Amino acid sequence: MEQDEMMNGMPRRERAVMYKRTNNCCQAVLLAYAPELGLPEDKLLAMGACFGSGMGSMDETCGALCGAQMVQGLLKFTDRRMNPQASQLRAEFEQRCGATRCKDLKGVGSDQGVLCSCEDCVRNAVEILEEQF
């Protein structure tokens, strides 16, 4: 069974998790919204390529959150600043996941351990988008 057939009827958050198994967190969120975004998969993969692992170093913002904010802008931009919407998405992500920085989420250099797995970061990012739309 092809991946597309297998994901038919699956909730978007779970499709995103499936995409995460072969892509980075940002790409997984973008691919979950491919039909609505109207962009070819190869362009979405390229758009999100540098945002995995906290922008490539684990020191920066989680790729799932970056991807969610990209989707938010691409689907909701109406020629006005989107800082309030982006801030709301970021705050909700931090509340659900425990942090926004990849290193913190993965517990690197911390005694707390993993706060949120990559799959759960992707799942939470998509769920927040679904609630906002």
Tab-separated table of N, CA and C in Angstrom:
chain	number	residue	atom	x	y	z
A	1	MET	N	0.842	-1.182	0.000
A	1	MET	CA	0.000	0.000	0.000
A	1	MET	C	0.889	1.249	0.000
A	2	GLU	N	0.613	2.192	-0.865
A	2	GLU	CA	1.399	3.411	-0.932
A	2	GLU	C	1.100	4.290	0.278
A	3	GLN	N	2.066	5.157	0.617
A	3	GLN	CA	1.921	6.019	1.790
A	3	GLN	C	0.692	6.906	1.676
A	4	ASP	N	0.420	7.487	0.501
A	4	ASP	CA	-0.737	8.364	0.324
A	4	ASP	C	-2.041	7.623	0.599
A	5	GLU	N	-2.157	6.394	0.115
A	5	GLU	CA	-3.365	5.603	0.351
A	5	GLU	C	-3.522	5.292	1.828
A	6	MET	N	-2.419	4.962	2.470
A	6	MET	CA	-2.449	4.611	3.878
A	6	MET	C	-2.885	5.814	4.724
A	7	MET	N	-2.537	7.028	4.307
A	7	MET	CA	-2.841	8.219	5.099
A	7	MET	C	-4.206	8.821	4.779
A	8	ASN	N	-4.887	8.306	3.762
A	8	ASN	CA	-6.232	8.779	3.443
A	8	ASN	C	-7.143	8.549	4.638
A	9	GLY	N	-7.854	9.575	5.058
A	9	GLY	CA	-8.767	9.445	6.179
A	9	GLY	C	-8.114	9.569	7.541
A	10	MET	N	-6.795	9.626	7.591
A	10	MET	CA	-6.071	9.753	8.846
A	10	MET	C	-6.114	11.224	9.285
A	11	PRO	N	-6.288	11.500	10.576
A	11	PRO	CA	-6.261	12.895	11.027
A	11	PRO	C	-4.951	13.573	10.614
A	12	ARG	N	-5.043	14.853	10.306
A	12	ARG	CA	-3.876	15.593	9.812
A	12	ARG	C	-2.686	15.492	10.781
A	13	ARG	N	-2.940	15.551	12.070
A	13	ARG	CA	-1.833	15.485	13.032
A	13	ARG	C	-1.093	14.159	12.921
A	14	GLU	N	-1.827	13.077	12.632
A	14	GLU	CA	-1.187	11.766	12.491
A	14	GLU	C	-0.499	11.628	11.139
A	15	ARG	N	-1.043	12.280	10.113
A	15	ARG	CA	-0.338	12.314	8.814
A	15	ARG	C	0.991	13.027	8.983
A	16	ALA	N	0.986	14.121	9.744
A	16	ALA	CA	2.225	14.862	9.985
A	16	ALA	C	3.251	13.977	10.683
A	17	VAL	N	2.794	13.193	11.659
A	17	VAL	CA	3.703	12.283	12.365
A	17	VAL	C	4.270	11.241	11.395
A	18	MET	N	3.445	10.763	10.482
A	18	MET	CA	3.940	9.812	9.463
A	18	MET	C	5.008	10.479	8.590
A	19	TYR	N	4.768	11.715	8.183
A	19	TYR	CA	5.768	12.440	7.384
A	19	TYR	C	7.061	12.641	8.167
A	20	LYS	N	6.954	12.793	9.478
A	20	LYS	CA	8.139	13.003	10.319
A	20	LYS	C	9.075	11.800	10.261
A	21	ARG	N	8.553	10.649	9.991
A	21	ARG	CA	9.388	9.444	9.973
A	21	ARG	C	10.420	9.462	8.844
A	22	THR	N	10.193	10.294	7.819
A	22	THR	CA	11.152	10.366	6.706
A	22	THR	C	11.607	11.796	6.416
A	23	ASN	N	11.159	12.752	7.223
A	23	ASN	CA	11.508	14.153	6.996
A	23	ASN	C	11.781	14.829	8.332
A	24	ASN	N	12.253	16.076	8.276
A	24	ASN	CA	12.448	16.789	9.535
A	24	ASN	C	11.110	17.327	10.047
A	25	CYS	N	11.105	17.863	11.251
A	25	CYS	CA	9.866	18.300	11.902
A	25	CYS	C	9.156	19.403	11.113
A	26	CYS	N	9.898	20.361	10.624
A	26	CYS	CA	9.315	21.453	9.850
A	26	CYS	C	8.675	20.922	8.565
A	27	GLN	N	9.397	20.089	7.857
A	27	GLN	CA	8.877	19.514	6.617
A	27	GLN	C	7.617	18.695	6.875
A	28	ALA	N	7.579	17.973	7.981
A	28	ALA	CA	6.415	17.145	8.299
A	28	ALA	C	5.158	17.996	8.458
A	29	VAL	N	5.283	19.130	9.139
A	29	VAL	CA	4.137	20.024	9.318
A	29	VAL	C	3.728	20.616	7.969
A	30	LEU	N	4.695	21.067	7.192
A	30	LEU	CA	4.379	21.644	5.879
A	30	LEU	C	3.699	20.625	4.976
A	31	LEU	N	4.206	19.406	4.937
A	31	LEU	CA	3.623	18.377	4.070
A	31	LEU	C	2.194	18.022	4.482
A	32	ALA	N	1.910	18.094	5.765
A	32	ALA	CA	0.554	17.799	6.232
A	32	ALA	C	-0.465	18.808	5.698
A	33	TYR	N	0.009	19.982	5.302
A	33	TYR	CA	-0.855	21.029	4.757
A	33	TYR	C	-0.681	21.220	3.253
A	34	ALA	N	-0.010	20.300	2.605
A	34	ALA	CA	0.280	20.444	1.166
A	34	ALA	C	-0.956	20.754	0.322
A	35	PRO	N	-2.074	20.046	0.481
A	35	PRO	CA	-3.238	20.344	-0.372
A	35	PRO	C	-3.728	21.795	-0.241
A	36	GLU	N	-3.783	22.299	1.001
A	36	GLU	CA	-4.250	23.661	1.230
A	36	GLU	C	-3.246	24.705	0.760
A	37	LEU	N	-1.973	24.393	0.885
A	37	LEU	CA	-0.942	25.354	0.504
A	37	LEU	C	-0.804	25.486	-1.007
A	38	GLY	N	-1.171	24.433	-1.734
A	38	GLY	CA	-1.124	24.486	-3.190
A	38	GLY	C	0.284	24.556	-3.751
A	39	LEU	N	1.244	24.076	-2.996
A	39	LEU	CA	2.638	24.063	-3.448
A	39	LEU	C	3.082	22.622	-3.640
A	40	PRO	N	3.920	22.382	-4.627
A	40	PRO	CA	4.414	21.013	-4.839
A	40	PRO	C	5.238	20.532	-3.643
A	41	GLU	N	5.192	19.231	-3.416
A	41	GLU	CA	5.932	18.654	-2.289
A	41	GLU	C	7.406	19.017	-2.306
A	42	ASP	N	8.028	19.019	-3.490
A	42	ASP	CA	9.455	19.324	-3.529
A	42	ASP	C	9.745	20.747	-3.054
A	43	LYS	N	8.832	21.682	-3.299
A	43	LYS	CA	9.005	23.060	-2.821
A	43	LYS	C	8.818	23.141	-1.309
A	44	LEU	N	7.842	22.407	-0.787
A	44	LEU	CA	7.628	22.380	0.661
A	44	LEU	C	8.822	21.745	1.368
A	45	LEU	N	9.362	20.683	0.789
A	45	LEU	CA	10.550	20.052	1.371
A	45	LEU	C	11.730	21.017	1.379
A	46	ALA	N	11.899	21.749	0.285
A	46	ALA	CA	12.981	22.734	0.203
A	46	ALA	C	12.761	23.863	1.206
A	47	MET	N	11.511	24.332	1.329
A	47	MET	CA	11.190	25.422	2.246
A	47	MET	C	11.544	25.054	3.682
A	48	GLY	N	11.290	23.824	4.059
A	48	GLY	CA	11.531	23.404	5.433
A	48	GLY	C	12.873	22.743	5.687
A	49	ALA	N	13.691	22.619	4.644
A	49	ALA	CA	14.934	21.842	4.747
A	49	ALA	C	15.897	22.336	5.823
A	50	CYS	N	15.968	23.618	6.044
A	50	CYS	CA	16.957	24.170	6.983
A	50	CYS	C	16.415	24.395	8.388
A	51	PHE	N	15.188	23.975	8.636
A	51	PHE	CA	14.575	24.254	9.926
A	51	PHE	C	14.493	23.047	10.851
A	52	GLY	N	14.987	21.902	10.421
A	52	GLY	CA	15.006	20.731	11.284
A	52	GLY	C	16.068	20.871	12.355
A	53	SER	N	15.892	20.172	13.455
A	53	SER	CA	16.862	20.178	14.561
A	53	SER	C	17.155	21.591	15.046
A	54	GLY	N	16.124	22.363	15.263
A	54	GLY	CA	16.324	23.713	15.793
A	54	GLY	C	17.184	24.559	14.887
A	55	MET	N	16.829	24.601	13.621
A	55	MET	CA	17.546	25.348	12.586
A	55	MET	C	18.951	24.796	12.382
A	56	GLY	N	19.045	23.485	12.514
A	56	GLY	CA	20.287	22.789	12.197
A	56	GLY	C	21.269	22.633	13.332
A	57	SER	N	20.999	23.210	14.484
A	57	SER	CA	21.980	23.148	15.565
A	57	SER	C	21.394	22.775	16.921
A	58	MET	N	20.110	22.574	16.998
A	58	MET	CA	19.366	22.326	18.237
A	58	MET	C	19.338	23.545	19.157
A	59	ASP	N	20.027	24.622	18.794
A	59	ASP	CA	20.091	25.803	19.644
A	59	ASP	C	18.949	26.772	19.410
A	60	GLU	N	18.147	26.521	18.397
A	60	GLU	CA	17.115	27.495	18.035
A	60	GLU	C	15.723	26.873	18.108
A	61	THR	N	14.758	27.573	17.537
A	61	THR	CA	13.348	27.199	17.612
A	61	THR	C	13.076	25.849	16.960
A	62	CYS	N	12.228	25.072	17.599
A	62	CYS	CA	11.805	23.768	17.099
A	62	CYS	C	11.285	23.888	15.669
A	63	GLY	N	11.681	22.960	14.818
A	63	GLY	CA	11.248	22.967	13.428
A	63	GLY	C	9.753	22.814	13.267
A	64	ALA	N	9.102	22.065	14.148
A	64	ALA	CA	7.643	21.901	14.069
A	64	ALA	C	6.949	23.238	14.286
A	65	LEU	N	7.446	24.028	15.228
A	65	LEU	CA	6.880	25.347	15.481
A	65	LEU	C	7.154	26.274	14.298
A	66	CYS	N	8.357	26.216	13.746
A	66	CYS	CA	8.676	27.026	12.555
A	66	CYS	C	7.736	26.667	11.406
A	67	GLY	N	7.542	25.383	11.179
A	67	GLY	CA	6.663	24.927	10.109
A	67	GLY	C	5.229	25.389	10.326
A	68	ALA	N	4.772	25.312	11.568
A	68	ALA	CA	3.403	25.746	11.883
A	68	ALA	C	3.239	27.236	11.619
A	69	GLN	N	4.255	28.015	11.955
A	69	GLN	CA	4.154	29.454	11.715
A	69	GLN	C	4.236	29.766	10.217
A	70	MET	N	4.972	28.968	9.463
A	70	MET	CA	4.978	29.140	8.006
A	70	MET	C	3.586	28.870	7.436
A	71	VAL	N	2.976	27.768	7.872
A	71	VAL	CA	1.622	27.429	7.411
A	71	VAL	C	0.660	28.545	7.799
A	72	GLN	N	0.770	29.008	9.022
A	72	GLN	CA	-0.089	30.083	9.506
A	72	GLN	C	0.005	31.308	8.589
A	73	GLY	N	1.202	31.699	8.241
A	73	GLY	CA	1.387	32.845	7.359
A	73	GLY	C	0.881	32.595	5.950
A	74	LEU	N	1.203	31.430	5.415
A	74	LEU	CA	0.788	31.117	4.043
A	74	LEU	C	-0.728	31.024	3.901
A	75	LEU	N	-1.408	30.562	4.933
A	75	LEU	CA	-2.866	30.390	4.837
A	75	LEU	C	-3.667	31.580	5.356
A	76	LYS	N	-3.086	32.386	6.240
A	76	LYS	CA	-3.869	33.437	6.888
A	76	LYS	C	-3.389	34.867	6.635
A	77	PHE	N	-2.298	35.048	5.935
A	77	PHE	CA	-1.785	36.397	5.698
A	77	PHE	C	-2.762	37.198	4.846
A	78	THR	N	-3.118	38.384	5.336
A	78	THR	CA	-4.049	39.253	4.612
A	78	THR	C	-3.510	40.670	4.497
A	79	ASP	N	-2.223	40.796	4.257
A	79	ASP	CA	-1.592	42.100	4.087
A	79	ASP	C	-1.489	42.879	5.396
A	80	ARG	N	-1.547	42.155	6.509
A	80	ARG	CA	-1.384	42.770	7.824
A	80	ARG	C	-0.367	41.973	8.620
A	81	ARG	N	0.263	42.642	9.549
A	81	ARG	CA	1.219	41.955	10.415
A	81	ARG	C	0.542	40.809	11.147
A	82	MET	N	1.277	39.756	11.344
A	82	MET	CA	0.705	38.575	12.000
A	82	MET	C	1.370	38.271	13.342
A	83	ASN	N	2.047	39.247	13.915
A	83	ASN	CA	2.730	39.016	15.183
A	83	ASN	C	1.808	38.484	16.275
A	84	PRO	N	0.587	39.021	16.433
A	84	PRO	CA	-0.267	38.479	17.503
A	84	PRO	C	-0.607	37.000	17.291
A	85	GLN	N	-0.908	36.610	16.050
A	85	GLN	CA	-1.237	35.210	15.774
A	85	GLN	C	-0.014	34.316	15.970
A	86	ALA	N	1.134	34.790	15.508
A	86	ALA	CA	2.369	34.017	15.667
A	86	ALA	C	2.719	33.868	17.145
A	87	SER	N	2.534	34.930	17.905
A	87	SER	CA	2.821	34.896	19.333
A	87	SER	C	1.882	33.934	20.061
A	88	GLN	N	0.624	33.933	19.677
A	88	GLN	CA	-0.346	33.022	20.284
A	88	GLN	C	0.016	31.565	19.987
A	89	LEU	N	0.395	31.280	18.744
A	89	LEU	CA	0.783	29.922	18.370
A	89	LEU	C	2.017	29.492	19.166
A	90	ARG	N	3.015	30.381	19.260
A	90	ARG	CA	4.235	30.077	20.002
A	90	ARG	C	3.935	29.805	21.471
A	91	ALA	N	3.098	30.645	22.084
A	91	ALA	CA	2.775	30.482	23.503
A	91	ALA	C	2.040	29.159	23.758
A	92	GLU	N	1.114	28.826	22.888
A	92	GLU	CA	0.370	27.566	23.043
A	92	GLU	C	1.301	26.368	22.860
A	93	PHE	N	2.212	26.461	21.896
A	93	PHE	CA	3.187	25.393	21.674
A	93	PHE	C	4.056	25.211	22.922
A	94	GLU	N	4.529	26.310	23.471
A	94	GLU	CA	5.376	26.235	24.665
A	94	GLU	C	4.610	25.634	25.842
A	95	GLN	N	3.355	25.999	25.992
A	95	GLN	CA	2.546	25.457	27.082
A	95	GLN	C	2.386	23.936	26.941
A	96	ARG	N	2.110	23.471	25.731
A	96	ARG	CA	1.885	22.037	25.522
A	96	ARG	C	3.173	21.221	25.549
A	97	CYS	N	4.242	21.796	25.001
A	97	CYS	CA	5.483	21.026	24.837
A	97	CYS	C	6.506	21.273	25.942
A	98	GLY	N	6.402	22.397	26.630
A	98	GLY	CA	7.329	22.687	27.717
A	98	GLY	C	8.455	23.625	27.355
A	99	ALA	N	8.630	23.918	26.086
A	99	ALA	CA	9.693	24.810	25.617
A	99	ALA	C	9.474	25.066	24.123
A	100	THR	N	10.266	25.948	23.553
A	100	THR	CA	10.214	26.176	22.103
A	100	THR	C	11.551	25.890	21.438
A	101	ARG	N	12.603	25.837	22.205
A	101	ARG	CA	13.941	25.584	21.660
A	101	ARG	C	14.212	24.089	21.610
A	102	CYS	N	14.693	23.629	20.481
A	102	CYS	CA	14.912	22.203	20.252
A	102	CYS	C	15.740	21.568	21.380
A	103	LYS	N	16.828	22.181	21.727
A	103	LYS	CA	17.714	21.641	22.757
A	103	LYS	C	16.964	21.437	24.079
A	104	ASP	N	16.128	22.388	24.445
A	104	ASP	CA	15.362	22.277	25.684
A	104	ASP	C	14.310	21.173	25.585
A	105	LEU	N	13.646	21.099	24.440
A	105	LEU	CA	12.638	20.062	24.226
A	105	LEU	C	13.238	18.666	24.332
A	106	LYS	N	14.463	18.522	23.846
A	106	LYS	CA	15.119	17.214	23.842
A	106	LYS	C	15.922	16.947	25.109
A	107	GLY	N	15.963	17.924	26.023
A	107	GLY	CA	16.645	17.724	27.301
A	107	GLY	C	18.152	17.731	27.212
A	108	VAL	N	18.702	18.295	26.151
A	108	VAL	CA	20.158	18.339	25.984
A	108	VAL	C	20.758	19.291	27.026
A	109	GLY	N	21.695	18.797	27.804
A	109	GLY	CA	22.345	19.599	28.830
A	109	GLY	C	21.464	19.880	30.031
A	110	SER	N	20.448	19.079	30.217
A	110	SER	CA	19.495	19.289	31.305
A	110	SER	C	19.291	17.985	32.064
A	111	ASP	N	18.974	18.123	33.336
A	111	ASP	CA	18.654	16.945	34.148
A	111	ASP	C	17.192	16.540	33.992
A	112	GLN	N	16.387	17.369	33.317
A	112	GLN	CA	14.960	17.103	33.163
A	112	GLN	C	14.658	15.989	32.179
A	113	GLY	N	15.537	15.736	31.250
A	113	GLY	CA	15.270	14.759	30.208
A	113	GLY	C	14.406	15.358	29.121
A	114	VAL	N	13.901	14.513	28.263
A	114	VAL	CA	13.094	14.953	27.122
A	114	VAL	C	11.771	15.527	27.626
A	115	LEU	N	11.479	16.757	27.213
A	115	LEU	CA	10.201	17.387	27.555
A	115	LEU	C	9.106	16.974	26.584
A	116	CYS	N	9.488	16.815	25.313
A	116	CYS	CA	8.504	16.485	24.287
A	116	CYS	C	9.239	15.838	23.109
A	117	SER	N	8.790	14.684	22.685
A	117	SER	CA	9.421	13.997	21.559
A	117	SER	C	9.180	14.778	20.265
A	118	CYS	N	9.977	14.504	19.258
A	118	CYS	CA	9.776	15.152	17.961
A	118	CYS	C	8.375	14.860	17.414
A	119	GLU	N	7.940	13.624	17.508
A	119	GLU	CA	6.607	13.276	17.016
A	119	GLU	C	5.527	14.051	17.760
A	120	ASP	N	5.675	14.211	19.058
A	120	ASP	CA	4.682	14.975	19.811
A	120	ASP	C	4.768	16.467	19.509
A	121	CYS	N	5.958	16.982	19.245
A	121	CYS	CA	6.087	18.389	18.833
A	121	CYS	C	5.336	18.619	17.526
A	122	VAL	N	5.520	17.723	16.574
A	122	VAL	CA	4.828	17.812	15.284
A	122	VAL	C	3.316	17.707	15.499
A	123	ARG	N	2.904	16.727	16.270
A	123	ARG	CA	1.476	16.514	16.552
A	123	ARG	C	0.866	17.757	17.217
A	124	ASN	N	1.543	18.296	18.221
A	124	ASN	CA	1.035	19.474	18.923
A	124	ASN	C	0.974	20.694	18.015
A	125	ALA	N	1.982	20.888	17.192
A	125	ALA	CA	1.994	22.039	16.272
A	125	ALA	C	0.789	21.998	15.338
A	126	VAL	N	0.502	20.825	14.800
A	126	VAL	CA	-0.635	20.683	13.882
A	126	VAL	C	-1.954	20.838	14.633
A	127	GLU	N	-2.050	20.277	15.834
A	127	GLU	CA	-3.280	20.423	16.614
A	127	GLU	C	-3.558	21.901	16.925
A	128	ILE	N	-2.535	22.650	17.243
A	128	ILE	CA	-2.717	24.078	17.537
A	128	ILE	C	-3.196	24.807	16.286
A	129	LEU	N	-2.609	24.511	15.154
A	129	LEU	CA	-3.062	25.123	13.905
A	129	LEU	C	-4.523	24.790	13.643
A	130	GLU	N	-4.879	23.527	13.832
A	130	GLU	CA	-6.258	23.096	13.596
A	130	GLU	C	-7.229	23.867	14.503
A	131	GLU	N	-6.836	24.102	15.722
A	131	GLU	CA	-7.688	24.842	16.660
A	131	GLU	C	-7.796	26.304	16.269
A	132	GLN	N	-6.731	26.869	15.731
A	132	GLN	CA	-6.746	28.288	15.349
A	132	GLN	C	-7.501	28.524	14.050
A	133	PHE	N	-7.556	27.520	13.190
A	133	PHE	CA	-8.262	27.685	11.915
A	133	PHE	C	-9.663	27.258	12.131
